[in-house]
Tab-separated table of C-alpha atoms in Angstrom:
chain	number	residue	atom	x	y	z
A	1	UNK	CA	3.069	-51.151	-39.544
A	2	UNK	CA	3.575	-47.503	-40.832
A	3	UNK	CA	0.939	-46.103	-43.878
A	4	UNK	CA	1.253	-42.987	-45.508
A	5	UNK	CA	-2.015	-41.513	-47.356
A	6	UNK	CA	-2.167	-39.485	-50.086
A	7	UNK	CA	-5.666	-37.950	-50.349
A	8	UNK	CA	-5.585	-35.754	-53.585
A	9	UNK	CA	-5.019	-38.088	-56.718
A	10	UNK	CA	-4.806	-35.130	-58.946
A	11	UNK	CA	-4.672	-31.651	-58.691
A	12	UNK	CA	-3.762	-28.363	-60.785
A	13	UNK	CA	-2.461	-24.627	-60.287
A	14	UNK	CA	-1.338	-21.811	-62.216
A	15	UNK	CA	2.056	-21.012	-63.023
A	16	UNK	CA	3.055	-18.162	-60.047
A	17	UNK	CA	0.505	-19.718	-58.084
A	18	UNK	CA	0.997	-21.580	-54.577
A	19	UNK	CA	-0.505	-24.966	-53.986
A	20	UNK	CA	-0.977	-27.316	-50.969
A	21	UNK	CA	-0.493	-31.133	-51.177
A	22	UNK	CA	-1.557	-33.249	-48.109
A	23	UNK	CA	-0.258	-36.286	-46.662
A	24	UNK	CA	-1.280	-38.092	-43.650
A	25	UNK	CA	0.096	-41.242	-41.776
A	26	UNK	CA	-0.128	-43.535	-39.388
A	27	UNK	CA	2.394	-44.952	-36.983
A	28	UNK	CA	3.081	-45.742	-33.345
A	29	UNK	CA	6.556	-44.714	-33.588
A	30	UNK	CA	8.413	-41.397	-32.307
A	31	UNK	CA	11.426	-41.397	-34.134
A	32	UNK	CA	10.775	-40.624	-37.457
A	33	UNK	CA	11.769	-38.845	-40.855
A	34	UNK	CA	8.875	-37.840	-43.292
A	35	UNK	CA	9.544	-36.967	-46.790
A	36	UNK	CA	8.355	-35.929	-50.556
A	37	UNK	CA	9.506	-37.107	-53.498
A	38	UNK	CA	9.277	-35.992	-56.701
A	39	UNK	CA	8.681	-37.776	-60.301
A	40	UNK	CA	8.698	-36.292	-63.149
A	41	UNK	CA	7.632	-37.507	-66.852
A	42	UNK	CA	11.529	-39.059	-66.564
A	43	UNK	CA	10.445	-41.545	-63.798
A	44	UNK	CA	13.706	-40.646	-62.004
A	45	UNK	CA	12.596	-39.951	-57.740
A	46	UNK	CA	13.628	-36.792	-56.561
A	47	UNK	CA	13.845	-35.921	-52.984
A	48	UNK	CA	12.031	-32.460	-52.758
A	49	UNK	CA	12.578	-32.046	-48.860
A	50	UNK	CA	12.915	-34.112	-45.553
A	51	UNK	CA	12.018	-33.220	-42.293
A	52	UNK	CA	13.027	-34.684	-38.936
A	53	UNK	CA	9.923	-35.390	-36.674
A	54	UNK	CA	12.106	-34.503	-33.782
A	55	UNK	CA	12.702	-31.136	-34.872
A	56	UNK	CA	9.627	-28.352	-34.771
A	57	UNK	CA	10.691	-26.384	-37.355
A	58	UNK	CA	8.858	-26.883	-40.729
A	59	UNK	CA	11.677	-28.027	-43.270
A	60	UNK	CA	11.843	-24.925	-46.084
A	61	UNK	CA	13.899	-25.632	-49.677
A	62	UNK	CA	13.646	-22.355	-51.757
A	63	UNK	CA	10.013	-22.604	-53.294
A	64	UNK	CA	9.000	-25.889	-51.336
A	65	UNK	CA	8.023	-25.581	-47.756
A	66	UNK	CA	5.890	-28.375	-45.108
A	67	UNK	CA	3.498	-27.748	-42.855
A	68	UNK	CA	4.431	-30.727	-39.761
A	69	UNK	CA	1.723	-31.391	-37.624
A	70	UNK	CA	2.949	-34.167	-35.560
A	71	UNK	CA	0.099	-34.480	-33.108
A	72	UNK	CA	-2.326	-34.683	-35.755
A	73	UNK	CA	-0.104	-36.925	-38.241
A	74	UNK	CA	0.183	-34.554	-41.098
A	75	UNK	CA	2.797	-33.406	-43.144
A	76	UNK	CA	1.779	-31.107	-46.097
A	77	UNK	CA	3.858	-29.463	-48.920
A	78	UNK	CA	3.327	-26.114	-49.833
A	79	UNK	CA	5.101	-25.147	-53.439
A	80	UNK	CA	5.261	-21.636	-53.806
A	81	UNK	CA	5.370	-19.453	-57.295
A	82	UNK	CA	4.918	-23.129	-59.242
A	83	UNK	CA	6.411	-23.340	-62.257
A	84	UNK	CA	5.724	-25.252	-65.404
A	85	UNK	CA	9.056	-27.710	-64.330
A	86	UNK	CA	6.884	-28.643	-60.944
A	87	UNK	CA	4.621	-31.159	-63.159
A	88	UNK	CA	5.220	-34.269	-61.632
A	89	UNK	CA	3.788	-36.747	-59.429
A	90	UNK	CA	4.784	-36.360	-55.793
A	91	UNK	CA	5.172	-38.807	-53.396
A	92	UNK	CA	4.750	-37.993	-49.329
A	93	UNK	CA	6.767	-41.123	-47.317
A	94	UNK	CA	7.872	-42.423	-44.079
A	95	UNK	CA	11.030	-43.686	-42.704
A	96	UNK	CA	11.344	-45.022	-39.215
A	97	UNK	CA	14.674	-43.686	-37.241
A	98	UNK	CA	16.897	-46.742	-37.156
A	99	UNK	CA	14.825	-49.160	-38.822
A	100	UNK	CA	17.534	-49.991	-41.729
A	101	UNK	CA	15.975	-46.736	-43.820
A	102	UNK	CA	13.037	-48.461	-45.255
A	103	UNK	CA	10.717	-45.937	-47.331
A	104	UNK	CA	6.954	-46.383	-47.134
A	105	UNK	CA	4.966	-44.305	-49.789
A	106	UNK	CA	1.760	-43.143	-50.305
A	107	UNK	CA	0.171	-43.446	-53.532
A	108	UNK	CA	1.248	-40.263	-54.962
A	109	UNK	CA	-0.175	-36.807	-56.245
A	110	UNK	CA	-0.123	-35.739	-59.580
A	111	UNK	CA	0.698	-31.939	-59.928
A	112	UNK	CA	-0.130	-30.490	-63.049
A	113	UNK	CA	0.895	-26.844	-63.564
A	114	UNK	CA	-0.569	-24.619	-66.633
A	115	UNK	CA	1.001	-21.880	-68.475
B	1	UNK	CA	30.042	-40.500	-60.135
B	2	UNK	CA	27.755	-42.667	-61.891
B	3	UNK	CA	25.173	-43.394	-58.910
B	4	UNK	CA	22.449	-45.690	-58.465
B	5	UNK	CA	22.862	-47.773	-62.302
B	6	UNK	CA	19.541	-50.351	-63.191
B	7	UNK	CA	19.925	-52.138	-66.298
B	8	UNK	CA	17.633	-52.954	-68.405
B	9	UNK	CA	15.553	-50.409	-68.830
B	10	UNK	CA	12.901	-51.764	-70.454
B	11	UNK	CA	11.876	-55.179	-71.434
B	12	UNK	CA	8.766	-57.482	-72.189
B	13	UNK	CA	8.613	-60.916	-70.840
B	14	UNK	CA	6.739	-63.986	-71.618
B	15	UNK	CA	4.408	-65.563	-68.779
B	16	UNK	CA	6.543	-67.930	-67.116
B	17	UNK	CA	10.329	-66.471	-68.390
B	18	UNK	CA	12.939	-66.213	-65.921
B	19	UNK	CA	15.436	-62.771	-65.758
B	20	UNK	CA	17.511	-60.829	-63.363
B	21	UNK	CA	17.418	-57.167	-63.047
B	22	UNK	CA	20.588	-55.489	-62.409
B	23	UNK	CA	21.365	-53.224	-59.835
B	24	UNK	CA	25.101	-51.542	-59.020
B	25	UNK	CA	26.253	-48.504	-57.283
B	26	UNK	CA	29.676	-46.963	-56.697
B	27	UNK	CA	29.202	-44.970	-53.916
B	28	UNK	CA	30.177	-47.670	-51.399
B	29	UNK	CA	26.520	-47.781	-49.760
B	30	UNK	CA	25.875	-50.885	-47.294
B	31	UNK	CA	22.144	-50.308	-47.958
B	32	UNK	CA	20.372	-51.537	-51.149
B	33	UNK	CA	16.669	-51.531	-52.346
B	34	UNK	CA	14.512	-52.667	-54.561
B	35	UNK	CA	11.296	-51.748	-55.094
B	36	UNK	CA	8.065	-51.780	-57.402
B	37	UNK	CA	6.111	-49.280	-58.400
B	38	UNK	CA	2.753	-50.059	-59.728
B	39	UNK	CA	0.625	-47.563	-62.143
B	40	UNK	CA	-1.107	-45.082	-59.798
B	41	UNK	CA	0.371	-46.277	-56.787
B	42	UNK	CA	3.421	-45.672	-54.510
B	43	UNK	CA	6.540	-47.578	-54.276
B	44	UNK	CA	6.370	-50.519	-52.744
B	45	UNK	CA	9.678	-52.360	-50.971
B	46	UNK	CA	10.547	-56.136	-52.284
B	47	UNK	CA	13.437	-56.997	-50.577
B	48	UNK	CA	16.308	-54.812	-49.045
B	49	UNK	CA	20.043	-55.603	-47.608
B	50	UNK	CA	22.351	-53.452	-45.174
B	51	UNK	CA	25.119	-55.239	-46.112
B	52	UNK	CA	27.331	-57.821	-48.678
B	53	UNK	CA	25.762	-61.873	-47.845
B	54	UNK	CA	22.384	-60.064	-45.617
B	55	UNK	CA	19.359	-59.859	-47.468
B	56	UNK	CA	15.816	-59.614	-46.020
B	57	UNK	CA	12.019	-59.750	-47.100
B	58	UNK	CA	9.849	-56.134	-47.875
B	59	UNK	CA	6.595	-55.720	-48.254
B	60	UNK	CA	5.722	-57.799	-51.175
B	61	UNK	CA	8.932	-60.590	-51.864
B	62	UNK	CA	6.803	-63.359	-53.399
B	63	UNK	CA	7.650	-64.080	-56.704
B	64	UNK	CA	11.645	-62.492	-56.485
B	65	UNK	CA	15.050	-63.382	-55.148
B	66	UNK	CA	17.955	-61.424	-54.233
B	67	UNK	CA	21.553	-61.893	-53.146
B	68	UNK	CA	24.162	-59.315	-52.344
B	69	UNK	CA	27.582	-60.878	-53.010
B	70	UNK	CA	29.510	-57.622	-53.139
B	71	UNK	CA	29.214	-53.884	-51.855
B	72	UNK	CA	28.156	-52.835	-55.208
B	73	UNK	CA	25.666	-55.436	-56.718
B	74	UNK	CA	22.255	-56.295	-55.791
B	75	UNK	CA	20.663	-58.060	-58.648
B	76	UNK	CA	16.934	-59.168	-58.196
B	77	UNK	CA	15.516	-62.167	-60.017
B	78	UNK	CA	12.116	-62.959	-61.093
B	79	UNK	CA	11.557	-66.529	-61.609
B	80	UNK	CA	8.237	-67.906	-63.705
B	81	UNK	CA	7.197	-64.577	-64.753
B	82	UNK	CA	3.604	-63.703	-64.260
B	83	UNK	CA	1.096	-60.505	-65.992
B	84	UNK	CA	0.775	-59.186	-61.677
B	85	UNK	CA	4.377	-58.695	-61.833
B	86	UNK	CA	3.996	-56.238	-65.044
B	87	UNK	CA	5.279	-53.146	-62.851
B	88	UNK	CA	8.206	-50.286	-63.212
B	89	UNK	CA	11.337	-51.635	-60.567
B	90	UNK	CA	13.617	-49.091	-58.819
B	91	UNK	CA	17.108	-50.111	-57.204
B	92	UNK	CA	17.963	-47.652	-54.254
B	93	UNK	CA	20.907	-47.527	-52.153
B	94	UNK	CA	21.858	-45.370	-48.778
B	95	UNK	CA	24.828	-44.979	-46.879
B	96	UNK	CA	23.637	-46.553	-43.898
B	97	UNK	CA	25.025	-44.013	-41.688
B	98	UNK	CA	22.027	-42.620	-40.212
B	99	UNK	CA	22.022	-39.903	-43.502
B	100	UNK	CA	18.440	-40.953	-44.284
B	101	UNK	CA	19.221	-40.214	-48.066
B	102	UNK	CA	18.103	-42.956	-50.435
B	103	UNK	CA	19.729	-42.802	-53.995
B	104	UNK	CA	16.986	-44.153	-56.568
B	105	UNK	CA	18.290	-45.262	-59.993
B	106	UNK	CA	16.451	-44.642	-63.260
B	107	UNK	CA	14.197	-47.760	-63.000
B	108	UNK	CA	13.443	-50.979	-65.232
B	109	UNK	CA	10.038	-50.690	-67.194
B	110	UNK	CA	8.875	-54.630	-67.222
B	111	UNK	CA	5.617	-55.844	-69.009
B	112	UNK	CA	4.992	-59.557	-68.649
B	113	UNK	CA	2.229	-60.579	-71.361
């Protein structure tokens, strides 16, 4: 069985500012997707960015880039410039290639950004 | 396009009430979800189908039912309601096609007391 971990329960930045969420996971597979979602005060999941584990290339979205590590089993998020509309919780998850697109989640991170 | 639609979105149950949470989308997905989300923790998969009559377990299925008689519907059920089951429910769906994408709907707040 897959788990994703979440280390950071909390954490906080500056507006501008660029913060790091990590994510680790666990998983004897090689075809893979990893994930982040975000949810916001609205409860409505988000899908920030997705990268294939295939692929080398750190995924990139405008402000929201990952750092892939697949040796090592990490996949962090780096936001960039944060702004007050990245408060949310943020959820790092797995999906096995081919396994009828089951999500497993970690237990979140809750971003808070201040003005 | 209306998406991923979950209805109710809130309600309190008694211990031991019976209801069905509704789940329909109209984006022709053969995959459907449904899944829990506790406070402070992740999302957690009940019970999942790829297509209309094939249902199968998640991670946590005790205490739910599902069927999938159509495409569009995937209602789950919760019979004898108990305070561990007090919990915020998301229906997802996915085209199936390799695409990866899950569509989440807005979620169903439940409180059993």
């Amino acid at each position: 069985a897959q788990t994703v971990t979440q280390s950071q329960p909390e954490m906080s930045v500056q507006e501008a500012e660029t913060v790091t969420l990590s994510c680790t996971y666990d998983t004897s597979e090689s075809n893979y997707y990893l994930f982040w979602y975000k949810q916001p005060p609205s409860r409505q999941m988000i899908l920030v960015i997705r990268q294939e584990a295939y692929k080398q290339q750190n995924a990139t979205e405008n402000r929201f880039s990952v750092n892939f590590q697949k040796a090592a089993k990490s996949f962090s998020l780096k936001i960039s410039d944060s702004q007050l509309g990245d408060t949310a919780m943020y959820f790092c998850a797995f999906m096995k290639q081919g396994g009828s697109e089951k999500l497993v989640f970690g237990k979140g991170t809750k971003l808070t950004v201040n003005p | 396009n209306a998406g991923v639609t979950q209805t109710p979105k809130f309600r309190i149950l008694k211990i031991g009430q019976s209801m069905t949470l509704q789940c329909t989308q109209d984006m022709n997905h053969n995959y459907m979800y449904w899944y829990r989300q506790d406070p402070g923790m992740g999302l957690k998969l009940i019970y999942y189908s790829v297509g209309a009559g094939i249902t199968d377990k998640g991670e946590v299925p005790n205490g739910y039912n599902v069927s999938r008689s159509t495409t569009e519907d995937f209602p789950l059920r919760l019979e004898l309601a108990a305070p561990s089951q007090t919990s915020v429910y998301f229906c997802a769906s996915s085209p199936g096609n390799q695409n990866e994408k899950l569509f989440f709907g807005s979620g169903t707040q439940l409180s059993v007391l």
